[in-house]
Coordinates of C-alpha atoms and ligand atoms in Angstrom, one line a residue:
M218 CA 52.1 12.0 -6.5
S219 CA 48.1 13.0 -6.9
L220 CA 45.8 11.2 -5.3
L221 CA 43.7 9.6 -8.7
D222 CA 47.4 8.5 -9.1
E223 CA 48.1 7.2 -6.4
L224 CA 44.7 5.2 -7.0
R225 CA 46.3 3.7 -10.3
A226 CA 48.7 2.9 -9.4
A227 CA 47.4 0.2 -6.3
L228 CA 43.9 -0.4 -7.9
G229 CA 44.9 -0.5 -11.9
H230 CA 43.9 2.1 -14.8
S231 CA 41.3 0.4 -15.1
A232 CA 39.2 1.0 -12.2
V233 CA 39.8 4.8 -11.5
L234 CA 37.4 6.6 -14.3
E235 CA 37.0 10.7 -14.6
G236 CA 35.5 13.1 -17.2
E237 CA 32.8 11.4 -19.3
A238 CA 34.6 7.9 -19.2
M239 CA 32.0 7.8 -16.0
G240 CA 29.0 8.1 -17.5
A241 CA 25.7 10.1 -16.4
R242 CA 25.6 6.9 -14.0
P243 CA 27.1 7.8 -10.8
G244 CA 25.4 11.9 -11.5
S245 CA 22.4 11.0 -9.4
D246 CA 19.9 8.0 -7.9
M247 CA 16.4 7.2 -8.7
S248 CA 15.3 10.0 -6.8
L249 CA 16.6 12.0 -9.5
T250 CA 18.3 15.4 -7.9
G251 CA 21.6 14.7 -7.7
M252 CA 23.1 17.8 -9.2
S253 CA 26.7 16.8 -10.0
L254 CA 29.1 14.4 -11.0
P255 CA 31.5 13.0 -8.6
R256 CA 35.3 14.2 -8.8
A257 CA 36.0 10.2 -10.5
L258 CA 34.3 7.2 -10.2
I259 CA 36.6 4.4 -8.5
R260 CA 36.2 1.0 -9.2
P261 CA 37.7 -1.8 -6.6
R262 CA 37.2 -5.5 -7.7
S263 CA 37.8 -6.7 -4.4
T264 CA 37.6 -6.0 -0.2
E265 CA 41.0 -5.2 0.0
D266 CA 40.7 -3.1 -3.5
V267 CA 37.9 -1.1 -1.5
A268 CA 40.4 -1.0 1.8
T269 CA 43.4 0.4 -0.1
A270 CA 40.7 2.8 -2.0
L271 CA 39.4 3.9 1.3
K272 CA 42.9 4.2 3.3
L273 CA 44.4 7.0 0.0
C274 CA 41.6 8.8 0.5
N275 CA 41.7 9.0 3.9
E276 CA 44.7 9.8 4.2
A277 CA 44.5 12.6 1.6
R278 CA 40.7 13.8 4.0
V279 CA 39.4 13.3 0.5
P280 CA 35.7 12.7 0.6
V281 CA 34.1 9.4 -0.9
I282 CA 30.3 8.6 -1.8
A283 CA 30.0 4.4 -1.9
Q284 CA 27.7 3.6 -4.8
G285 CA 25.3 0.2 -5.6
G286 CA 22.5 0.4 -7.6
M287 CA 21.8 4.4 -7.8
T288 CA 18.2 3.1 -7.1
G289 CA 17.9 5.1 -3.6
L290 CA 14.4 7.6 -3.7
A291 CA 16.6 9.4 -1.1
G292 CA 19.4 11.0 -2.4
G293 CA 21.7 9.1 -0.4
A294 CA 24.5 8.1 -3.3
N295 CA 24.7 11.7 -4.9
P296 CA 27.5 13.5 -5.6
T297 CA 27.9 17.0 -5.0
G298 CA 31.0 17.3 -7.3
N299 CA 33.6 17.0 -4.4
E300 CA 33.8 13.1 -4.0
I301 CA 35.4 10.1 -4.8
A302 CA 32.2 7.6 -5.6
I303 CA 33.6 4.4 -4.9
S304 CA 31.0 1.9 -7.3
L305 CA 30.4 -1.7 -6.3
E306 CA 29.7 -2.7 -9.6
R307 CA 33.0 -4.6 -9.8
V308 CA 32.6 -6.3 -6.1
R309 CA 30.2 -9.0 -7.5
G310 CA 29.0 -12.2 -7.3
I311 CA 27.7 -15.4 -4.7
E312 CA 30.3 -16.7 -2.4
E313 CA 28.5 -19.9 -1.8
V314 CA 25.3 -20.9 -0.4
D315 CA 25.5 -23.7 2.8
V316 CA 21.8 -25.3 2.3
A317 CA 22.4 -27.1 5.7
S318 CA 22.5 -23.7 7.7
A319 CA 20.0 -21.9 5.0
T320 CA 22.8 -19.1 4.3
M321 CA 24.9 -17.7 1.4
V322 CA 27.3 -15.6 1.7
V323 CA 27.8 -12.7 -1.0
K324 CA 29.4 -10.3 -2.6
A325 CA 28.4 -6.5 -1.7
G326 CA 27.5 -5.5 -5.5
T327 CA 25.8 -8.6 -6.1
P328 CA 21.8 -7.5 -7.9
L329 CA 19.1 -8.1 -5.5
E330 CA 17.1 -10.1 -7.6
E331 CA 20.4 -13.0 -8.7
C332 CA 21.1 -13.5 -5.2
Q333 CA 17.1 -13.9 -5.2
R334 CA 17.9 -17.1 -8.1
A335 CA 20.9 -18.5 -6.4
A336 CA 18.8 -19.4 -3.4
A337 CA 16.0 -20.7 -5.0
D338 CA 18.2 -22.6 -7.2
A339 CA 19.6 -24.6 -4.0
G340 CA 15.5 -24.7 -3.4
L341 CA 15.6 -22.1 -1.2
F342 CA 14.2 -18.6 -0.6
L343 CA 15.5 -14.9 -0.2
A344 CA 12.8 -13.5 1.5
L345 CA 13.9 -9.5 0.4
D346 CA 11.9 -8.5 -2.3
L347 CA 12.2 -4.6 -4.0
G348 CA 10.3 -3.3 -7.4
S349 CA 14.1 -2.4 -7.8
R350 CA 15.3 -6.4 -7.4
G351 CA 16.9 -6.5 -11.0
S352 CA 19.0 -2.8 -10.6
C353 CA 19.8 -2.6 -6.5
T354 CA 22.5 -4.2 -5.0
I355 CA 23.0 -6.5 -1.2
G356 CA 25.7 -3.6 -0.3
G357 CA 22.9 -0.8 -1.1
N358 CA 20.2 -2.7 -0.1
L359 CA 22.0 -3.7 3.4
S360 CA 23.2 0.1 3.9
T361 CA 19.8 1.4 3.3
N362 CA 17.8 -1.7 5.2
A363 CA 15.9 -2.3 2.5
G364 CA 11.9 -3.3 3.6
G365 CA 9.5 -3.7 0.7
I366 CA 7.2 -6.4 0.0
R367 CA 7.7 -9.5 2.3
V368 CA 8.5 -7.4 5.3
I369 CA 5.0 -8.3 6.7
R370 CA 6.0 -12.5 7.1
Y371 CA 10.3 -11.9 7.2
G372 CA 11.7 -8.3 8.3
M373 CA 13.6 -5.8 6.7
A374 CA 16.5 -6.4 5.5
R375 CA 18.2 -6.3 8.2
E376 CA 17.0 -8.9 9.9
Q377 CA 17.9 -11.5 6.7
V378 CA 22.0 -10.8 7.7
L379 CA 23.6 -12.5 9.2
G380 CA 27.4 -11.5 8.9
L381 CA 28.6 -8.2 7.3
E382 CA 31.8 -7.3 6.2
A383 CA 32.4 -3.4 6.4
V384 CA 35.8 -1.5 5.6
L385 CA 36.1 1.3 8.0
A386 CA 37.0 4.9 6.1
D387 CA 40.3 4.4 6.9
G388 CA 40.8 1.3 5.2
T389 CA 40.6 -1.5 8.2
I390 CA 38.0 -4.3 7.4
V391 CA 35.9 -5.6 9.4
S392 CA 35.0 -9.3 9.0
S393 CA 32.2 -10.2 10.9
M394 CA 31.1 -13.2 9.1
N395 CA 28.9 -14.6 11.2
R396 CA 26.8 -18.0 9.7
M397 CA 25.1 -18.8 13.2
L398 CA 20.9 -17.1 14.4
K399 CA 22.6 -17.1 17.6
N400 CA 25.6 -15.1 18.3
N401 CA 25.8 -13.4 21.6
A402 CA 29.2 -13.3 22.0
G403 CA 30.1 -9.2 22.3
Y404 CA 27.8 -6.3 20.3
D405 CA 26.0 -7.2 17.0
L406 CA 28.5 -4.8 14.9
K407 CA 26.5 -5.5 11.6
H408 CA 24.5 -2.9 12.7
L409 CA 26.0 -0.1 12.8
F410 CA 26.3 -1.0 9.2
I411 CA 22.9 -1.6 8.2
G412 CA 21.4 0.8 7.5
S413 CA 23.5 3.7 7.9
E414 CA 23.4 4.9 4.4
G415 CA 27.4 4.5 3.9
T416 CA 28.4 7.4 6.5
L417 CA 30.7 4.8 9.0
G418 CA 31.4 2.1 6.6
L419 CA 31.7 0.5 3.3
I420 CA 29.8 -3.1 3.2
T421 CA 31.5 -5.8 0.8
R422 CA 30.0 -9.0 1.5
A423 CA 27.7 -10.5 3.7
V424 CA 25.9 -13.7 4.9
L425 CA 22.2 -13.3 4.1
R426 CA 19.8 -15.9 6.3
L427 CA 17.6 -18.2 3.4
H428 CA 13.8 -19.5 4.6
P429 CA 12.0 -22.7 2.8
P430 CA 10.3 -21.1 0.1
P431 CA 7.4 -20.2 0.8
G432 CA 5.3 -22.3 -1.5
E433 CA 2.8 -21.1 -4.6
I434 CA 1.7 -17.5 -3.2
T435 CA -2.4 -16.6 -4.3
T436 CA -2.4 -12.9 -5.0
S437 CA -6.1 -11.8 -4.1
L438 CA -7.8 -8.2 -4.2
C439 CA -10.3 -7.0 -2.0
A440 CA -12.5 -4.0 -1.9
V441 CA -13.0 -2.2 1.3
A442 CA -15.4 0.9 2.4
S443 CA -12.8 2.2 5.4
Y444 CA -9.6 2.6 6.6
E445 CA -11.2 1.1 9.6
K446 CA -12.0 -1.7 7.4
V447 CA -8.6 -2.6 6.1
V448 CA -6.9 -2.4 9.3
A449 CA -10.0 -5.4 10.4
L450 CA -8.9 -7.2 7.6
L451 CA -5.3 -6.9 7.9
R452 CA -6.1 -9.1 11.5
A453 CA -8.8 -11.1 11.0
A454 CA -6.4 -12.4 7.9
Q455 CA -3.7 -12.6 9.7
S456 CA -5.4 -14.9 12.2
S457 CA -7.6 -17.0 9.1
L458 CA -4.8 -17.8 6.8
G459 CA -1.7 -18.1 8.8
G460 CA 1.6 -16.2 7.1
I461 CA 0.4 -13.5 4.4
V462 CA 3.1 -12.1 2.6
A463 CA 2.1 -9.4 1.1
F464 CA -0.5 -6.9 2.4
E465 CA -0.6 -3.8 0.2
A466 CA -3.6 -1.3 0.6
M467 CA -4.7 2.1 -2.2
W468 CA -6.1 4.7 -1.3
R469 CA -9.0 5.5 -4.4
D470 CA -6.8 7.8 -6.5
Y471 CA -3.8 6.1 -6.5
F472 CA -6.2 2.7 -7.4
A473 CA -7.9 4.6 -10.1
F474 CA -5.3 7.2 -12.1
N475 CA -3.3 3.6 -11.8
A476 CA -5.9 1.4 -12.7
D477 CA -7.3 4.0 -16.0
A478 CA -4.1 4.7 -17.3
L479 CA -3.6 1.0 -16.9
K480 CA -7.0 0.4 -18.8
L481 CA -7.2 -2.1 -16.3
R482 CA -10.9 -3.0 -14.6
F483 CA -11.3 -5.5 -11.8
F484 CA -14.9 -4.6 -10.6
A485 CA -17.7 -2.9 -12.1
A486 CA -18.4 -0.6 -8.8
D487 CA -15.6 2.1 -7.7
H488 CA -14.8 2.1 -4.0
P489 CA -12.4 3.9 -1.6
Y490 CA -9.7 1.0 -0.5
W491 CA -8.5 -1.2 -2.6
V492 CA -5.9 -4.0 -1.3
I493 CA -4.0 -6.5 -2.8
V494 CA -4.0 -9.5 -0.3
E495 CA -0.4 -12.3 -0.9
S496 CA -1.0 -15.7 1.6
T497 CA 0.8 -19.1 0.4
M498 CA -2.8 -20.5 2.2
G499 CA -4.4 -23.1 -1.1
V500 CA -7.0 -21.2 -2.6
E501 CA -9.9 -22.9 -1.2
T502 CA -8.8 -22.1 1.8
I503 CA -8.3 -18.2 0.5
E504 CA -11.9 -18.0 -0.6
A505 CA -14.1 -19.9 2.1
F506 CA -11.9 -17.0 4.2
L507 CA -12.5 -14.4 1.5
A508 CA -16.6 -15.4 1.8
Q509 CA -16.8 -15.1 5.8
A510 CA -15.4 -11.3 5.2
L511 CA -17.7 -10.6 2.9
E512 CA -19.9 -11.5 4.2
D513 CA -18.9 -9.8 7.9
G514 CA -19.2 -6.7 5.8
L515 CA -15.0 -6.3 6.1
I516 CA -14.8 -6.3 1.9
S517 CA -17.2 -4.8 -0.3
D518 CA -16.0 -7.6 -3.1
A519 CA -13.2 -9.4 -3.9
L520 CA -11.3 -10.8 -6.8
V521 CA -8.8 -13.8 -6.7
A522 CA -6.0 -14.2 -8.9
R523 CA -6.1 -17.1 -11.2
S524 CA -3.0 -16.6 -13.4
H525 CA 0.6 -15.1 -12.2
A526 CA -0.3 -12.4 -15.5
Q527 CA -3.7 -10.7 -13.9
A528 CA -1.9 -11.2 -10.6
R529 CA 1.1 -9.2 -12.3
E530 CA -1.9 -6.4 -13.2
M531 CA -3.3 -6.7 -9.7
W532 CA 1.1 -5.9 -8.8
S533 CA 0.7 -3.3 -11.9
V534 CA -1.8 -1.4 -10.3
R535 CA 0.3 -1.2 -7.3
D536 CA 3.8 -0.9 -8.6
G537 CA 2.6 2.7 -9.5
Y538 CA 4.5 3.5 -12.8
P539 CA 1.6 5.4 -14.5
I540 CA 1.8 8.1 -11.6
E541 CA 5.4 8.9 -12.2
A542 CA 4.4 10.7 -15.1
L543 CA 2.3 13.8 -13.2
P544 CA 4.7 17.1 -12.7
N545 CA 6.5 17.7 -10.0
L546 CA 5.6 14.6 -8.1
L547 CA 7.3 14.3 -5.1
N548 CA 6.8 10.5 -3.3
F549 CA 6.9 10.7 1.0
D550 CA 7.4 7.1 2.8
V551 CA 6.1 7.2 5.8
S552 CA 5.5 5.3 8.6
L553 CA 3.4 5.7 11.6
P554 CA 0.8 3.6 14.0
I555 CA -1.3 0.8 11.4
G556 CA -4.4 2.3 13.1
H557 CA -3.5 6.4 12.8
I558 CA -2.8 5.9 9.3
G559 CA -6.3 6.5 7.9
D560 CA -7.1 9.7 10.3
Y561 CA -2.8 11.0 8.8
A562 CA -4.1 10.0 4.9
E563 CA -7.1 12.1 5.5
V564 CA -5.2 15.3 7.9
C565 CA -2.7 15.6 5.2
T566 CA -4.6 15.8 2.3
A567 CA -6.2 18.5 3.5
A568 CA -3.3 20.5 4.5
L569 CA -2.1 19.4 1.3
K570 CA -5.7 20.7 -0.9
Q571 CA -6.1 24.2 2.1
R572 CA -2.3 25.6 0.1
W573 CA -2.5 23.8 -4.1
P574 CA -6.1 22.8 -4.3
D575 CA -5.4 21.6 -7.1
A576 CA -2.8 18.8 -5.9
H577 CA -2.8 15.9 -6.8
V578 CA -2.3 13.8 -3.6
S579 CA -2.9 9.5 -3.0
F580 CA -2.0 7.1 -1.0
Y581 CA -0.7 3.5 -1.0
G582 CA 2.4 1.2 0.2
H583 CA 2.5 -1.0 3.2
V584 CA -0.3 -0.6 5.2
G585 CA 1.2 -4.2 7.0
D586 CA 3.6 -2.9 8.2
S587 CA 2.9 0.7 9.3
N588 CA 4.2 2.2 6.1
V589 CA 2.5 4.6 3.8
H590 CA 3.7 6.2 1.1
I591 CA 2.1 8.9 -0.1
C592 CA 2.4 10.6 -3.9
V593 CA 2.3 14.4 -4.2
S594 CA 2.4 16.2 -7.2
T595 CA 1.8 20.3 -7.5
L596 CA 2.0 23.2 -9.4
Y597 CA 4.6 25.3 -6.8
G598 CA 3.8 29.7 -7.2
P599 CA 6.5 31.3 -7.6
G600 CA 9.4 31.4 -4.8
E601 CA 7.6 28.2 -3.0
D602 CA 10.2 24.7 -3.8
M603 CA 9.1 21.7 -3.1
H604 CA 10.5 22.3 1.0
S605 CA 6.9 23.5 1.1
V606 CA 5.7 19.7 0.4
D607 CA 8.1 18.0 3.0
D608 CA 7.4 21.1 5.2
I609 CA 3.0 20.1 5.3
V610 CA 3.6 16.3 4.5
Y611 CA 6.0 15.7 8.0
G612 CA 4.6 18.4 10.5
V613 CA 1.2 17.0 10.4
L614 CA 3.7 13.9 10.9
G615 CA 4.6 14.8 13.8
R616 CA 1.5 14.9 15.3
Y617 CA 1.6 11.0 15.4
H618 CA 4.7 10.4 16.7
G619 CA 5.6 8.8 12.7
S620 CA 8.7 7.8 11.0
I621 CA 10.0 10.2 8.4
S622 CA 11.2 7.3 6.2
A623 CA 9.6 3.9 6.9
E624 CA 12.3 2.2 4.5
H625 CA 14.5 4.2 1.9
G626 CA 16.7 5.7 4.7
I627 CA 17.1 9.8 5.4
G628 CA 20.2 10.4 2.2
T629 CA 20.7 14.3 1.4
L630 CA 16.3 14.4 1.0
K631 CA 15.1 14.0 4.6
R632 CA 18.4 15.2 6.7
P633 CA 16.3 18.6 7.9
Y634 CA 13.5 16.6 9.3
L635 CA 16.2 13.9 10.7
H636 CA 15.1 15.9 14.2
L637 CA 11.2 15.1 14.1
S638 CA 11.8 11.7 14.0
R639 CA 15.0 11.5 16.2
S640 CA 15.8 12.7 19.9
A641 CA 18.0 15.1 20.8
A642 CA 19.8 12.1 23.2
E643 CA 20.1 10.3 20.3
L644 CA 21.3 12.5 17.1
A645 CA 24.2 13.5 19.7
L646 CA 24.5 9.5 19.3
M647 CA 24.9 9.2 16.5
Q648 CA 27.1 12.3 15.9
R649 CA 29.8 10.7 18.2
L650 CA 29.5 6.9 16.9
K651 CA 30.4 9.2 13.1
Q652 CA 33.5 11.4 14.5
T653 CA 34.4 7.3 16.2
L654 CA 34.2 5.4 12.8
D655 CA 35.4 8.3 10.1
P656 CA 37.1 11.5 12.8
H657 CA 37.8 13.5 9.2
G658 CA 34.3 12.8 7.8
I659 CA 35.4 11.1 5.2
L660 CA 32.5 8.8 4.3
N661 CA 29.3 10.4 2.5
P662 CA 29.8 13.4 4.0
G663 CA 25.9 15.4 4.3
K664 CA 23.8 12.4 4.4
V665 CA 22.4 10.8 7.5
I666 CA 23.6 13.1 10.2
Ligands
LIG114 C1 11.6 0.6 -9.0 C2 11.6 0.6 -7.4 C3 11.2 0.3 -6.0 C4 12.1 0.5 -5.2 N1 11.4 -0.2 -3.7 C5 11.8 -0.2 -2.6 C6 11.3 -0.7 -1.6 O1 10.0 -1.1 -1.8 N2 11.6 -0.7 -0.4 C7 12.8 0.0 -0.2 O2 13.2 -0.1 1.2 N3 13.3 0.2 -1.0 C8 12.5 0.6 -2.8 N4 13.5 0.7 -3.7 C9 14.6 2.2 -3.1 C10 15.9 1.6 -3.5 O3 15.4 0.5 -4.6 C11 16.7 1.1 -2.6 O4 17.0 2.0 -1.3 C12 17.7 -0.6 -2.4 O5 18.0 -0.5 -0.8 C13 18.8 0.7 -3.0 O6 20.0 -0.1 -3.2 P1 21.6 -0.2 -4.3 O7 22.1 -0.2 -4.3 O8 21.1 1.2 -5.6 O9 21.7 1.7 -3.5 P2 22.3 2.4 -4.4 O10 21.3 3.5 -4.1 O11 23.5 3.1 -4.8 O12 22.9 4.0 -2.2 C14 21.9 3.7 -1.7 C15 22.1 4.6 -0.4 O13 23.2 3.1 0.0 C16 24.6 4.0 0.3 N5 25.5 2.3 0.1 C17 25.5 1.3 -1.8 N6 26.5 0.8 -1.6 C18 27.0 0.7 -0.5 C19 27.7 -0.6 0.5 N7 28.2 -1.2 0.0 N8 28.1 0.1 1.5 C20 28.5 0.7 2.7 N9 26.9 2.1 1.9 C21 26.7 1.8 0.4 C22 24.9 4.7 -0.7 O14 25.7 5.4 -0.2 C23 23.9 5.4 -0.6 O15 23.8 5.9 0.6 C24 13.0 1.3 -4.7 C25 13.0 1.9 -5.7 C26 13.0 2.3 -7.4 C27 14.0 3.0 -8.0

């Protein structure tokens, strides 16, 4: 019997799709760099189904890729044509929201937004939040250790997880569904699977940590004259406004491009930096803080959103959909010490413009988390490819000891540059872990390491 027949016999006919029945979705994540469909698409309904599928694939030595919402930006879920894709879309649902312990138990294929809503319905708050919330899944969020817009207050996806269930390459189910904040009984195994992009096991369920709702969030947009002042504003906001829940900076070119395309104008004058600050302090406290910041010269202007619609307008510039239409757009996701980001942006822009004088280069991102995104659009010359842009962006980053991936992961796109952010000893340990957990190398081969 062929492997696919064995899978059909074990999981049911409708769980195994081939050819056109798969549709185009399993071919590429949102990096849009995937070039092939998988050999087949398996759609298990439960942890046990995932275990059965992995056991059979492992025995047949057939490579496997986990697929969640396919919103990844690093090519991590893209097939090369040889693999069987295992979609978690039917391993979906919220099993429990426990108000007393402020936890929820969810299946890995559940979209993030569904989990956020269930937490809110129970009077609690799931702090993980990203622009792809409607499509990305908890399994994808945890396996990429997603960041997003609330990291400054609540930390990354890793910090929202108390327990995890994963299936190893040989089909062994490792259920580590801890619900306690404190549990130092031996190694914390969940961290093997969080951020490892489906290369060490498939995540099937998780216990997520919930928080009290943050209360009414007030959104302000500040105009700032220099990067040094952006950092000074961050520190002042952190000490005067208690918990700020977002601090998102945009460099002039990024802000102007998107605001113009969206026909939004917030202030009469142009400014080099723009910052969205969100806080749960009352409007009066925030206004007093901004008035003081203006007097101290930290900001040049500020606007407090008077409605959700106005706050959404500010965020629409930050979300930056218009910029996606630029030709050959490459989006980078790097991190480096907060104090160096301004300098890095200048040096990196100069290096890119030296090579491509007409390039569009712009910066924005979660500066409060030491994370900046870079948009580069350029017309390559004959014989050039996107790697020549990568070489400059990551080459300059190396001088600042930054990380080539702040939150999107390594996937395939950043794999050639991993050595810039990890030592030889770290890479060797990663290889040893991979060899131990997946000796036949069937899990997402060619990704991360
Ligand atoms: C508009 C937009 C905004 C975004 N904003 C952010 C942001 O602010 N911060 C951020 O970090 N990311 C962001 N992303 C990237 C993306 O949404 C995240 O990486 C997300 O966590 C991926 O989830 P997914 O379910 O779509 O995973 P997929 O894209 O399907 O897969 C991503 C990786 O995880 C693996 N994987 C998926 N499910 C499992 C599983 N159950 N077990 C093991 N491995 C699995 C895949 O093999 C792949 O390596 C954004 C993307 C878009 C399109």
